[in-house]
Coordinates of C-alpha atoms in Angstrom, one line a residue:
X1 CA -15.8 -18.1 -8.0
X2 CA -16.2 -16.6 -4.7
X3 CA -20.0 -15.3 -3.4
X4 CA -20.4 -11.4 -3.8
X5 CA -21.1 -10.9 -0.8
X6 CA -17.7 -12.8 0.5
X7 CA -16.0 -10.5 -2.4
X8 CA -17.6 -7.0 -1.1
X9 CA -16.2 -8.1 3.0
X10 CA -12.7 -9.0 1.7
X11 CA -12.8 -5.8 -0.5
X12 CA -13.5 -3.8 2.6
X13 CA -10.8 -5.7 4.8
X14 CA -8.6 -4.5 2.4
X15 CA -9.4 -1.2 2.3
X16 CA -9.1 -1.0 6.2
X17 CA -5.1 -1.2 4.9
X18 CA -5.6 2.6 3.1
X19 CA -7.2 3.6 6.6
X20 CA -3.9 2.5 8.0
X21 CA -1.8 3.9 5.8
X22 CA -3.2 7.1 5.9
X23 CA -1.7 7.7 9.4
X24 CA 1.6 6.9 8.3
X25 CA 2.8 10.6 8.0
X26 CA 0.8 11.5 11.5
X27 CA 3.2 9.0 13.3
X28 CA 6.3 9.1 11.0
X29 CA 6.1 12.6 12.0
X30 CA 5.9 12.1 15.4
X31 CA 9.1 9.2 15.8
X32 CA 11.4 11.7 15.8
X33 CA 14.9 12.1 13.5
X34 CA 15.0 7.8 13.4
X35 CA 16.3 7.5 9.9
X36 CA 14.0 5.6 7.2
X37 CA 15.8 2.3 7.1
X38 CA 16.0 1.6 11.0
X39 CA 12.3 2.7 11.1
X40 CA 11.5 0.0 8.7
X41 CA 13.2 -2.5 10.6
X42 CA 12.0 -1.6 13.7
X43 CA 8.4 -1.7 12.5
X44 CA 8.5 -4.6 10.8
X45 CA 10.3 -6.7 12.9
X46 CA 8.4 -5.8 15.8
X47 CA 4.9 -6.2 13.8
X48 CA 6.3 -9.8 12.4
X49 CA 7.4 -11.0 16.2
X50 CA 4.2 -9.9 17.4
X51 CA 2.6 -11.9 14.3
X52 CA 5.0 -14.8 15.3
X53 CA 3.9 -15.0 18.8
X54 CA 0.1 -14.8 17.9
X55 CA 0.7 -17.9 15.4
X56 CA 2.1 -20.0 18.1
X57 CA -0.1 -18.8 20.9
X58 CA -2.8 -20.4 18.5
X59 CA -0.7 -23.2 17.4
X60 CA -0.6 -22.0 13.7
X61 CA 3.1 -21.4 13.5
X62 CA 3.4 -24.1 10.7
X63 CA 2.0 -21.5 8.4
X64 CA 5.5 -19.8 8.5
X65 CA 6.7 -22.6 6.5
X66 CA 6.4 -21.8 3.1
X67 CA 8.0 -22.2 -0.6
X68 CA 11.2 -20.7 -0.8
X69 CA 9.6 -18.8 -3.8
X70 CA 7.1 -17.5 -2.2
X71 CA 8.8 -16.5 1.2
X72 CA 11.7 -14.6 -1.5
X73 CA 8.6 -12.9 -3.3
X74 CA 6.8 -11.7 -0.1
X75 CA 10.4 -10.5 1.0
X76 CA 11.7 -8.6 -1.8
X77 CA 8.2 -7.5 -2.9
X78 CA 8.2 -5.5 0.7
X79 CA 11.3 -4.9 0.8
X80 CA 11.7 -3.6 -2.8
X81 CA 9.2 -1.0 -2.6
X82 CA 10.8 0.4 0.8
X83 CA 14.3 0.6 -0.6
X84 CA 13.3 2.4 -4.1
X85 CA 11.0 4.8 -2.2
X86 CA 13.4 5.8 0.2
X87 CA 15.6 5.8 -2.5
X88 CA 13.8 7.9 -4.4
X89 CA 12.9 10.1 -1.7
X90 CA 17.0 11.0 -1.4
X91 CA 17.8 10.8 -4.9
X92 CA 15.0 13.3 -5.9
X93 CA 12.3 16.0 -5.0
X94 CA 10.2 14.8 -2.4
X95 CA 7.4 16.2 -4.5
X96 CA 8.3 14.6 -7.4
X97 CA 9.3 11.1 -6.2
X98 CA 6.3 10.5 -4.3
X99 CA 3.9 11.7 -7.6
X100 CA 5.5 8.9 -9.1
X101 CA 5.6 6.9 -6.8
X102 CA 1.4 7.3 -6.2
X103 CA 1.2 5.6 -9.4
X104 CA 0.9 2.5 -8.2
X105 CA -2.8 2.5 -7.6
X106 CA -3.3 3.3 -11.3
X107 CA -1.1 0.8 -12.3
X108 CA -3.0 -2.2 -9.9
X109 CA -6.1 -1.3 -11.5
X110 CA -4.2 -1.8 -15.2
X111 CA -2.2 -4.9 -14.5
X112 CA -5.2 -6.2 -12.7
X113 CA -6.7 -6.6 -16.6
X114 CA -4.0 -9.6 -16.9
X115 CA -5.3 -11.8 -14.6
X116 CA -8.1 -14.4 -14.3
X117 CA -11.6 -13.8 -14.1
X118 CA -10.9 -10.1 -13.9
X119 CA -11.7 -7.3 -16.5
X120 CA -10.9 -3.8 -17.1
X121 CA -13.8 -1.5 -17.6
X122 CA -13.9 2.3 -18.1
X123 CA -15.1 3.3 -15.2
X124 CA -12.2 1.3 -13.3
X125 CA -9.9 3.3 -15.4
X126 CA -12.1 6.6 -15.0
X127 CA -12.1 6.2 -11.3
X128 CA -8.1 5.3 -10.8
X129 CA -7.5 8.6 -13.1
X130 CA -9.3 10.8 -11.0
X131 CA -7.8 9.7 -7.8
X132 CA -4.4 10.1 -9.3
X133 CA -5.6 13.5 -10.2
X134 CA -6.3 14.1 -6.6
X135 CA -3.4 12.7 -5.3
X136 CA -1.2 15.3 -8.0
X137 CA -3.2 17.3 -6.3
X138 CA -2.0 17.1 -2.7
X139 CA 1.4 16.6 -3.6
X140 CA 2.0 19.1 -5.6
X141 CA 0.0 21.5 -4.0
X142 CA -1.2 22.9 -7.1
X143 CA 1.9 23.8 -8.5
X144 CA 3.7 22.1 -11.3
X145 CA 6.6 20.0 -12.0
X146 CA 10.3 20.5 -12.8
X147 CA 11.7 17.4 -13.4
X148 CA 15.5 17.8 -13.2
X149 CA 17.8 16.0 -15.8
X150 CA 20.2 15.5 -12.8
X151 CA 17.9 13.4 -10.8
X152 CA 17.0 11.0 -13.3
X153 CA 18.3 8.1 -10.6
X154 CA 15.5 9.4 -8.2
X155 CA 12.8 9.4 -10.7
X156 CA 13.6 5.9 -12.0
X157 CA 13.9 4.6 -8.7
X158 CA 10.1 6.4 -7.5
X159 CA 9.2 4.4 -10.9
X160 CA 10.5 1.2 -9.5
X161 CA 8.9 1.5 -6.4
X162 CA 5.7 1.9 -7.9
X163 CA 6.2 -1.1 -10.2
X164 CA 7.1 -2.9 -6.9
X165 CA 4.1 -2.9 -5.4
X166 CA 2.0 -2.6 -7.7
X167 CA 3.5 -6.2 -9.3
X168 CA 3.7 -7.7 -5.4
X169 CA -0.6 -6.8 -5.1
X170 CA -1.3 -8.0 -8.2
X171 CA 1.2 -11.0 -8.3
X172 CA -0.4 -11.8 -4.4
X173 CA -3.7 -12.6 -6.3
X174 CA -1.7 -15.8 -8.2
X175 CA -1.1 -16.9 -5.0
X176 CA -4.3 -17.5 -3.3
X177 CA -3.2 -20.8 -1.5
X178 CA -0.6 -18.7 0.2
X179 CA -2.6 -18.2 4.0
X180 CA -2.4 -14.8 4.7
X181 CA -0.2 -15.2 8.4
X182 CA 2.9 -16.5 6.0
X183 CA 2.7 -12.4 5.6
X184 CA 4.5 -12.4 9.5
X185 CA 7.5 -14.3 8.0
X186 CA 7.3 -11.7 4.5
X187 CA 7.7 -8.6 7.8
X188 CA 10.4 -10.8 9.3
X189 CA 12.4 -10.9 6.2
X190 CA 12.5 -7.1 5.4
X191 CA 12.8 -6.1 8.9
X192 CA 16.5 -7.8 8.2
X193 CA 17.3 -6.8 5.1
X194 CA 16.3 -3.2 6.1
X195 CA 18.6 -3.6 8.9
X196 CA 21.2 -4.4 6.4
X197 CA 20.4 -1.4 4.9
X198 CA 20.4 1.0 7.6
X199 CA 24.0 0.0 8.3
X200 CA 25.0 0.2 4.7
X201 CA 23.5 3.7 4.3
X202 CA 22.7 5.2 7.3
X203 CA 23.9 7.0 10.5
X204 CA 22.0 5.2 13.8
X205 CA 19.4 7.6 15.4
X206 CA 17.3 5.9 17.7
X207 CA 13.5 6.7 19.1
X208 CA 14.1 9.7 22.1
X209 CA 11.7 9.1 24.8
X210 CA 8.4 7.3 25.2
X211 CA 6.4 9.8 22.6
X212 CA 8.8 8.6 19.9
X213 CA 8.8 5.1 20.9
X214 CA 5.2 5.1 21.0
X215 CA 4.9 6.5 17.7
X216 CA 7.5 3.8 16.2
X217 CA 5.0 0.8 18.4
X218 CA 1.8 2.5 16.6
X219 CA 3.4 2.3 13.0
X220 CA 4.3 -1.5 14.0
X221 CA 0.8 -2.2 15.0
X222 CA -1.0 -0.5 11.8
X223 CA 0.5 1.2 9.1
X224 CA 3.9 -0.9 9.1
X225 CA 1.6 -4.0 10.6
X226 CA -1.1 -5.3 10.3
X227 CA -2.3 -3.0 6.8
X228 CA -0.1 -5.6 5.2
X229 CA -2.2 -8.3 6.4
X230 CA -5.5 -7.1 5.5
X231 CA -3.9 -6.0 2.0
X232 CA -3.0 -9.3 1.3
X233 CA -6.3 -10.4 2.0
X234 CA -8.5 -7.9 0.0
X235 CA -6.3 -8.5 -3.1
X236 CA -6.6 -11.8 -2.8
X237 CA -10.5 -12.6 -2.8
X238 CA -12.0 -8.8 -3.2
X239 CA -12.3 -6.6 -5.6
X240 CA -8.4 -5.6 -6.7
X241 CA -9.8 -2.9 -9.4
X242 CA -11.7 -0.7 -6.6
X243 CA -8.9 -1.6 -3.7
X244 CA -6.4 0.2 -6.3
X245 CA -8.9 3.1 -7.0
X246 CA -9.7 3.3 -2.7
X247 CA -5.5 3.6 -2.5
X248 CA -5.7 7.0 -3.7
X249 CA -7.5 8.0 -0.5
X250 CA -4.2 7.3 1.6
X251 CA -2.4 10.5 0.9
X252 CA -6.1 12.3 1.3
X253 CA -6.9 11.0 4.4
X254 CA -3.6 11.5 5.7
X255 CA -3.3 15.0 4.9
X256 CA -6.9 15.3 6.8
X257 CA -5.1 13.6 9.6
X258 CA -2.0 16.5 9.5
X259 CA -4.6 19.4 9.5
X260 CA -6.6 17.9 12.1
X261 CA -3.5 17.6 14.5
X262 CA -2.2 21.3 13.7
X263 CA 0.7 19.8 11.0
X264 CA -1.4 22.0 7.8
X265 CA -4.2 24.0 7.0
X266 CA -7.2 23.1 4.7
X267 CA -7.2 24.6 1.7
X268 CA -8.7 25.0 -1.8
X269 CA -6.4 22.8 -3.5
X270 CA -7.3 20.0 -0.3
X271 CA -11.1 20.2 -1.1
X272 CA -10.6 19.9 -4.9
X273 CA -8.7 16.9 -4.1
X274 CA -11.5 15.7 -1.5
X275 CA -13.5 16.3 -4.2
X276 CA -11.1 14.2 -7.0
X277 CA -10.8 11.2 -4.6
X278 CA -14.1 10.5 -3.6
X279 CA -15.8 10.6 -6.6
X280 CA -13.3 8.8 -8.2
X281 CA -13.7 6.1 -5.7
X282 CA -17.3 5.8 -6.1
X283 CA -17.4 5.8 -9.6
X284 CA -14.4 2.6 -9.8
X285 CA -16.3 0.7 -7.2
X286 CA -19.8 0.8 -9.3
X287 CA -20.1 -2.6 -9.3
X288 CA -19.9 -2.8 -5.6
X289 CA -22.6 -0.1 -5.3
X290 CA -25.3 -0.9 -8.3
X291 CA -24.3 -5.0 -7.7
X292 CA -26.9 -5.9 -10.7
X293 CA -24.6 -4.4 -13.1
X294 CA -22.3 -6.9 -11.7
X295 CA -25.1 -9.8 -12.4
X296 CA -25.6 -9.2 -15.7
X297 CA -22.2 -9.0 -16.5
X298 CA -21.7 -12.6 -14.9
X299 CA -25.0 -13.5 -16.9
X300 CA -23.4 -12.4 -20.1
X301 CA -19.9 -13.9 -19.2
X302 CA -22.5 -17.1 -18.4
X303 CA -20.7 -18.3 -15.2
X304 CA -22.4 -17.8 -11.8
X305 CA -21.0 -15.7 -9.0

Protein backbone atom coordinates (compact mmCIF):
# COMPACT_ATOMS: atom_id res chain seq x y z
CA UNK A 1 0.00 0.00 0.00
CA UNK A 2 1.28 3.29 -0.93
CA UNK A 3 2.58 6.05 1.96
CA UNK A 4 -0.11 8.76 2.72
CA UNK A 5 1.64 11.15 2.04
CA UNK A 6 2.54 9.75 -1.71
CA UNK A 7 -1.52 9.19 -1.77
CA UNK A 8 -2.43 12.91 -0.65
CA UNK A 9 0.41 14.37 -3.75
CA UNK A 10 -1.10 11.98 -6.39
CA UNK A 11 -4.68 12.93 -5.16
CA UNK A 12 -3.76 16.55 -5.76
CA UNK A 13 -2.10 15.89 -9.21
CA UNK A 14 -5.23 14.62 -10.07
CA UNK A 15 -7.25 17.18 -9.08
CA UNK A 16 -5.07 19.76 -11.10
CA UNK A 17 -7.13 17.76 -14.07
CA UNK A 18 -10.72 19.56 -12.57
CA UNK A 19 -8.59 22.82 -12.67
CA UNK A 20 -8.18 22.14 -16.30
CA UNK A 21 -11.24 21.16 -17.13
CA UNK A 22 -12.88 23.99 -15.71
CA UNK A 23 -11.58 26.28 -18.53
CA UNK A 24 -13.01 24.09 -21.08
CA UNK A 25 -16.10 26.33 -21.71
CA UNK A 26 -13.77 29.69 -21.46
CA UNK A 27 -11.83 28.41 -24.52
CA UNK A 28 -14.42 26.19 -26.29
CA UNK A 29 -16.11 29.42 -26.35
CA UNK A 30 -13.56 31.23 -27.68
CA UNK A 31 -12.45 28.61 -30.94
CA UNK A 32 -15.09 29.83 -32.80
CA UNK A 33 -18.07 27.70 -34.91
CA UNK A 34 -15.22 24.53 -35.20
CA UNK A 35 -17.69 21.75 -34.88
CA UNK A 36 -17.30 19.29 -31.77
CA UNK A 37 -15.73 16.34 -33.55
CA UNK A 38 -12.87 18.22 -35.48
CA UNK A 39 -12.24 20.06 -32.11
CA UNK A 40 -11.58 16.76 -30.62
CA UNK A 41 -9.36 15.70 -33.07
CA UNK A 42 -7.48 18.63 -33.30
CA UNK A 43 -6.90 18.75 -29.54
CA UNK A 44 -6.04 15.52 -29.09
CA UNK A 45 -3.91 14.85 -31.82
CA UNK A 46 -2.00 17.86 -31.32
CA UNK A 47 -1.75 17.12 -27.36
CA UNK A 48 -0.70 13.32 -28.21
CA UNK A 49 2.13 14.57 -30.97
CA UNK A 50 3.33 16.94 -28.57
CA UNK A 51 3.28 13.98 -25.90
CA UNK A 52 5.01 11.78 -28.67
CA UNK A 53 7.80 14.15 -29.24
CA UNK A 54 8.42 14.76 -25.46
CA UNK A 55 8.72 10.72 -25.09
CA UNK A 56 11.39 10.57 -27.65
CA UNK A 57 13.13 13.80 -26.78
CA UNK A 58 13.70 11.73 -23.45
CA UNK A 59 14.14 8.52 -25.04
CA UNK A 60 10.93 6.99 -23.39
CA UNK A 61 9.04 6.39 -26.56
CA UNK A 62 9.07 2.54 -25.83
CA UNK A 63 6.30 3.31 -23.33
CA UNK A 64 3.91 3.74 -26.43
CA UNK A 65 4.06 0.13 -26.83
CA UNK A 66 1.53 -1.39 -25.01
CA UNK A 67 -1.12 -4.39 -24.84
CA UNK A 68 -3.46 -4.24 -27.51
CA UNK A 69 -6.12 -4.36 -24.60
CA UNK A 70 -5.04 -1.81 -22.94
CA UNK A 71 -4.20 0.67 -25.95
CA UNK A 72 -8.26 -0.42 -27.25
CA UNK A 73 -9.41 0.53 -23.49
CA UNK A 74 -7.51 3.85 -23.21
CA UNK A 75 -8.93 4.53 -26.89
CA UNK A 76 -12.49 3.81 -26.65
CA UNK A 77 -12.66 4.80 -23.02
CA UNK A 78 -11.70 8.57 -24.42
CA UNK A 79 -13.18 8.22 -27.20
CA UNK A 80 -16.56 6.86 -25.92
CA UNK A 81 -17.26 9.46 -23.53
CA UNK A 82 -16.68 12.19 -26.41
CA UNK A 83 -18.97 10.63 -28.96
CA UNK A 84 -22.04 9.93 -26.29
CA UNK A 85 -21.60 13.50 -24.97
CA UNK A 86 -21.66 15.09 -28.15
CA UNK A 87 -24.17 12.79 -28.92
CA UNK A 88 -26.14 13.59 -26.33
CA UNK A 89 -25.63 17.14 -26.54
CA UNK A 90 -27.56 16.97 -30.24
CA UNK A 91 -29.87 14.39 -29.43
CA UNK A 92 -31.22 16.30 -26.35
CA UNK A 93 -31.51 19.51 -24.12
CA UNK A 94 -28.23 20.86 -23.46
CA UNK A 95 -29.54 21.30 -20.00
CA UNK A 96 -30.61 18.05 -19.66
CA UNK A 97 -27.83 15.95 -21.29
CA UNK A 98 -25.09 17.52 -19.43
CA UNK A 99 -27.15 16.98 -15.74
CA UNK A 100 -26.83 13.55 -16.75
CA UNK A 101 -24.00 13.45 -17.98
CA UNK A 102 -22.41 15.21 -14.46
CA UNK A 103 -23.18 12.04 -12.95
CA UNK A 104 -20.19 10.63 -13.50
CA UNK A 105 -18.45 11.97 -10.40
CA UNK A 106 -21.12 10.29 -8.22
CA UNK A 107 -20.90 7.28 -9.96
CA UNK A 108 -16.64 7.06 -9.50
CA UNK A 109 -17.15 7.51 -5.95
CA UNK A 110 -19.90 4.35 -6.08
CA UNK A 111 -18.00 2.03 -8.39
CA UNK A 112 -14.93 2.96 -6.56
CA UNK A 113 -16.56 0.57 -3.51
CA UNK A 114 -15.69 -2.45 -6.08
CA UNK A 115 -12.24 -2.30 -6.05
CA UNK A 116 -9.30 -3.31 -3.85
CA UNK A 117 -8.27 -1.76 -0.73
CA UNK A 118 -10.88 0.89 -1.19
CA UNK A 119 -14.21 1.50 0.82
CA UNK A 120 -17.24 3.41 0.65
CA UNK A 121 -18.03 5.52 3.56
CA UNK A 122 -20.91 7.98 4.12
CA UNK A 123 -19.39 10.87 4.01
CA UNK A 124 -17.82 9.84 0.45
CA UNK A 125 -21.37 9.45 -0.59
CA UNK A 126 -22.56 12.69 1.51
CA UNK A 127 -19.95 14.68 -0.17
CA UNK A 128 -20.42 13.35 -4.02
CA UNK A 129 -24.37 14.11 -3.39
CA UNK A 130 -23.91 17.53 -2.47
CA UNK A 131 -21.71 18.34 -5.37
CA UNK A 132 -24.11 16.90 -7.69
CA UNK A 133 -26.59 19.07 -5.96
CA UNK A 134 -24.40 21.96 -6.94
CA UNK A 135 -23.67 21.04 -10.16
CA UNK A 136 -27.99 20.63 -10.81
CA UNK A 137 -27.53 23.68 -9.63
CA UNK A 138 -25.55 25.47 -12.30
CA UNK A 139 -27.06 23.72 -15.00
CA UNK A 140 -30.23 24.07 -14.50
CA UNK A 141 -30.12 27.40 -13.21
CA UNK A 142 -32.59 26.71 -10.68
CA UNK A 143 -35.28 25.65 -12.78
CA UNK A 144 -36.56 22.22 -13.22
CA UNK A 145 -36.56 19.57 -15.66
CA UNK A 146 -38.77 18.44 -18.57
CA UNK A 147 -37.56 15.42 -19.82
CA UNK A 148 -39.10 14.84 -23.25
CA UNK A 149 -40.32 11.29 -24.28
CA UNK A 150 -38.95 12.23 -27.78
CA UNK A 151 -35.49 12.50 -26.78
CA UNK A 152 -35.12 9.43 -25.04
CA UNK A 153 -31.87 8.68 -27.54
CA UNK A 154 -30.18 11.88 -26.08
CA UNK A 155 -30.82 11.01 -22.51
CA UNK A 156 -29.57 7.36 -22.89
CA UNK A 157 -26.68 8.47 -24.69
CA UNK A 158 -25.75 11.50 -21.68
CA UNK A 159 -26.19 8.18 -19.52
CA UNK A 160 -23.63 6.32 -21.49
CA UNK A 161 -21.27 9.02 -21.46
CA UNK A 162 -21.36 9.16 -17.87
CA UNK A 163 -20.95 5.32 -17.56
CA UNK A 164 -17.91 5.89 -19.95
CA UNK A 165 -15.91 7.59 -17.85
CA UNK A 166 -16.82 6.93 -14.94
CA UNK A 167 -15.91 2.90 -15.91
CA UNK A 168 -12.45 4.23 -17.83
CA UNK A 169 -11.31 6.17 -14.08
CA UNK A 170 -12.28 3.52 -12.19
CA UNK A 171 -11.17 0.66 -14.62
CA UNK A 172 -7.59 2.90 -14.88
CA UNK A 173 -7.02 2.01 -11.24
CA UNK A 174 -6.74 -2.05 -12.35
CA UNK A 175 -4.21 -1.02 -14.43
CA UNK A 176 -1.54 0.51 -12.28
CA UNK A 177 1.39 -1.05 -14.28
CA UNK A 178 0.13 0.82 -17.20
CA UNK A 179 2.94 4.12 -17.11
CA UNK A 180 0.97 7.02 -17.37
CA UNK A 181 2.83 8.54 -20.97
CA UNK A 182 1.03 5.19 -22.78
CA UNK A 183 -1.95 8.01 -22.14
CA UNK A 184 -0.10 9.99 -25.48
CA UNK A 185 -0.92 6.92 -27.66
CA UNK A 186 -4.75 6.68 -25.71
CA UNK A 187 -4.97 10.91 -27.30
CA UNK A 188 -3.56 9.53 -30.58
CA UNK A 189 -6.13 7.04 -30.97
CA UNK A 190 -9.24 9.23 -30.43
CA UNK A 191 -7.87 12.08 -32.23
CA UNK A 192 -8.42 9.47 -35.34
CA UNK A 193 -11.41 7.97 -34.61
CA UNK A 194 -12.83 11.58 -33.89
CA UNK A 195 -11.60 12.48 -37.23
CA UNK A 196 -13.61 9.57 -38.54
CA UNK A 197 -16.33 11.07 -36.95
CA UNK A 198 -16.26 14.50 -38.01
CA UNK A 199 -16.46 13.26 -41.58
CA UNK A 200 -19.18 10.88 -40.91
CA UNK A 201 -21.36 13.57 -39.08
CA UNK A 202 -20.13 16.72 -39.62
CA UNK A 203 -19.74 19.79 -41.96
CA UNK A 204 -15.75 21.03 -41.84
CA UNK A 205 -15.44 24.51 -40.12
CA UNK A 206 -12.04 25.30 -39.36
CA UNK A 207 -10.34 27.69 -36.49
CA UNK A 208 -10.69 31.62 -38.18
CA UNK A 209 -7.64 33.52 -37.18
CA UNK A 210 -4.99 33.32 -34.54
CA UNK A 211 -7.58 34.07 -31.49
CA UNK A 212 -9.39 30.85 -32.47
CA UNK A 213 -6.32 28.92 -33.18
CA UNK A 214 -4.94 29.89 -30.00
CA UNK A 215 -7.92 28.96 -28.22
CA UNK A 216 -7.97 25.31 -30.01
CA UNK A 217 -3.63 25.13 -28.93
CA UNK A 218 -4.82 26.10 -25.17
CA UNK A 219 -7.51 23.30 -25.10
CA UNK A 220 -4.65 20.88 -26.55
CA UNK A 221 -2.26 21.88 -23.93
CA UNK A 222 -4.76 21.60 -20.80
CA UNK A 223 -8.16 20.70 -20.78
CA UNK A 224 -7.95 18.31 -24.06
CA UNK A 225 -4.07 17.59 -22.85
CA UNK A 226 -2.39 17.23 -20.34
CA UNK A 227 -5.75 16.97 -17.60
CA UNK A 228 -5.80 13.41 -19.04
CA UNK A 229 -2.43 12.76 -17.84
CA UNK A 230 -2.65 13.94 -14.35
CA UNK A 231 -6.22 12.12 -14.19
CA UNK A 232 -4.64 9.02 -14.93
CA UNK A 233 -2.27 9.52 -12.41
CA UNK A 234 -4.44 10.62 -9.37
CA UNK A 235 -6.78 7.67 -10.02
CA UNK A 236 -4.30 5.50 -10.09
CA UNK A 237 -2.34 5.99 -6.70
CA UNK A 238 -4.58 8.84 -4.89
CA UNK A 239 -7.58 9.04 -3.35
CA UNK A 240 -10.34 8.06 -6.34
CA UNK A 241 -13.38 8.70 -3.69
CA UNK A 242 -12.41 12.48 -3.11
CA UNK A 243 -10.95 13.00 -6.89
CA UNK A 244 -14.76 12.07 -7.93
CA UNK A 245 -16.24 14.35 -5.13
CA UNK A 246 -13.34 17.37 -6.29
CA UNK A 247 -15.03 16.66 -10.17
CA UNK A 248 -18.00 18.39 -9.23
CA UNK A 249 -15.99 21.70 -8.92
CA UNK A 250 -15.36 21.66 -12.93
CA UNK A 251 -18.67 23.10 -13.94
CA UNK A 252 -18.30 25.62 -10.66
CA UNK A 253 -15.13 26.85 -11.50
CA UNK A 254 -15.88 27.11 -14.95
CA UNK A 255 -18.90 29.11 -14.62
CA UNK A 256 -16.53 31.51 -12.20
CA UNK A 257 -14.25 31.48 -15.19
CA UNK A 258 -17.41 32.79 -17.68
CA UNK A 259 -18.44 35.59 -15.20
CA UNK A 260 -15.08 36.64 -14.69
CA UNK A 261 -14.46 37.14 -18.48
CA UNK A 262 -17.96 38.98 -19.09
CA UNK A 263 -19.72 35.47 -20.55
CA UNK A 264 -22.52 35.56 -17.14
CA UNK A 265 -23.34 37.22 -14.17
CA UNK A 266 -23.06 35.86 -10.49
CA UNK A 267 -26.02 35.07 -9.05
CA UNK A 268 -27.89 33.57 -6.17
CA UNK A 269 -28.31 30.26 -7.61
CA UNK A 270 -24.05 30.50 -8.40
CA UNK A 271 -23.35 31.13 -4.60
CA UNK A 272 -25.70 28.34 -3.41
CA UNK A 273 -23.88 26.17 -5.67
CA UNK A 274 -20.39 27.68 -4.46
CA UNK A 275 -21.76 26.88 -1.34
CA UNK A 276 -23.02 23.05 -2.49
CA UNK A 277 -19.55 22.29 -4.03
CA UNK A 278 -17.19 23.26 -1.49
CA UNK A 279 -18.60 21.81 1.30
CA UNK A 280 -19.26 18.86 -0.37
CA UNK A 281 -15.76 18.59 -1.18
CA UNK A 282 -14.45 19.02 2.08
CA UNK A 283 -16.67 16.85 3.77
CA UNK A 284 -15.66 13.59 0.91
CA UNK A 285 -12.03 14.44 1.41
CA UNK A 286 -12.16 13.97 5.46
CA UNK A 287 -9.75 11.60 5.51
CA UNK A 288 -7.27 13.75 3.69
CA UNK A 289 -7.98 16.62 6.16
CA UNK A 290 -8.36 14.86 9.79
CA UNK A 291 -5.58 11.93 8.39
CA UNK A 292 -5.91 10.03 11.99
CA UNK A 293 -9.33 9.07 11.11
CA UNK A 294 -7.50 7.55 8.24
CA UNK A 295 -5.01 5.63 10.82
CA UNK A 296 -7.32 4.14 12.78
CA UNK A 297 -9.19 2.94 10.10
CA UNK A 298 -5.92 1.22 8.68
CA UNK A 299 -5.33 0.10 12.47
CA UNK A 300 -8.72 -1.52 12.51
CA UNK A 301 -8.43 -3.01 8.91
CA UNK A 302 -4.74 -4.13 10.72
CA UNK A 303 -2.60 -3.42 7.59
CA UNK A 304 -0.13 -0.49 7.61
CA UNK A 305 -0.32 2.52 5.23
Amino acid sequence: MSSPASRLRATMIGLTAVLMWSTLGLFGAASGEVPPFLLNALCFGISGIAATVWLAARGRLSLLRQPPRVLAFGILGLFGFHFFYFTAIRNAPPVDANLINYTWPLLIVVFSAFLPGERLKAHHVVGTLLGLAGAALLVTRGTGLQLDPQQVPGYLAACASALFWSSYSVLSRRLGAVPTEAVAGFCLGTSLLSLAAHFAFETTVWPQGAGEWGAVLALAAFPVGLAFFVWDHGVKRGDIQVLGAGAYAAPLLSTLLLIVFGFGDFTLVVAIACGLVTVGAFIAARDMFFPGSTKRRLAEDGTSP
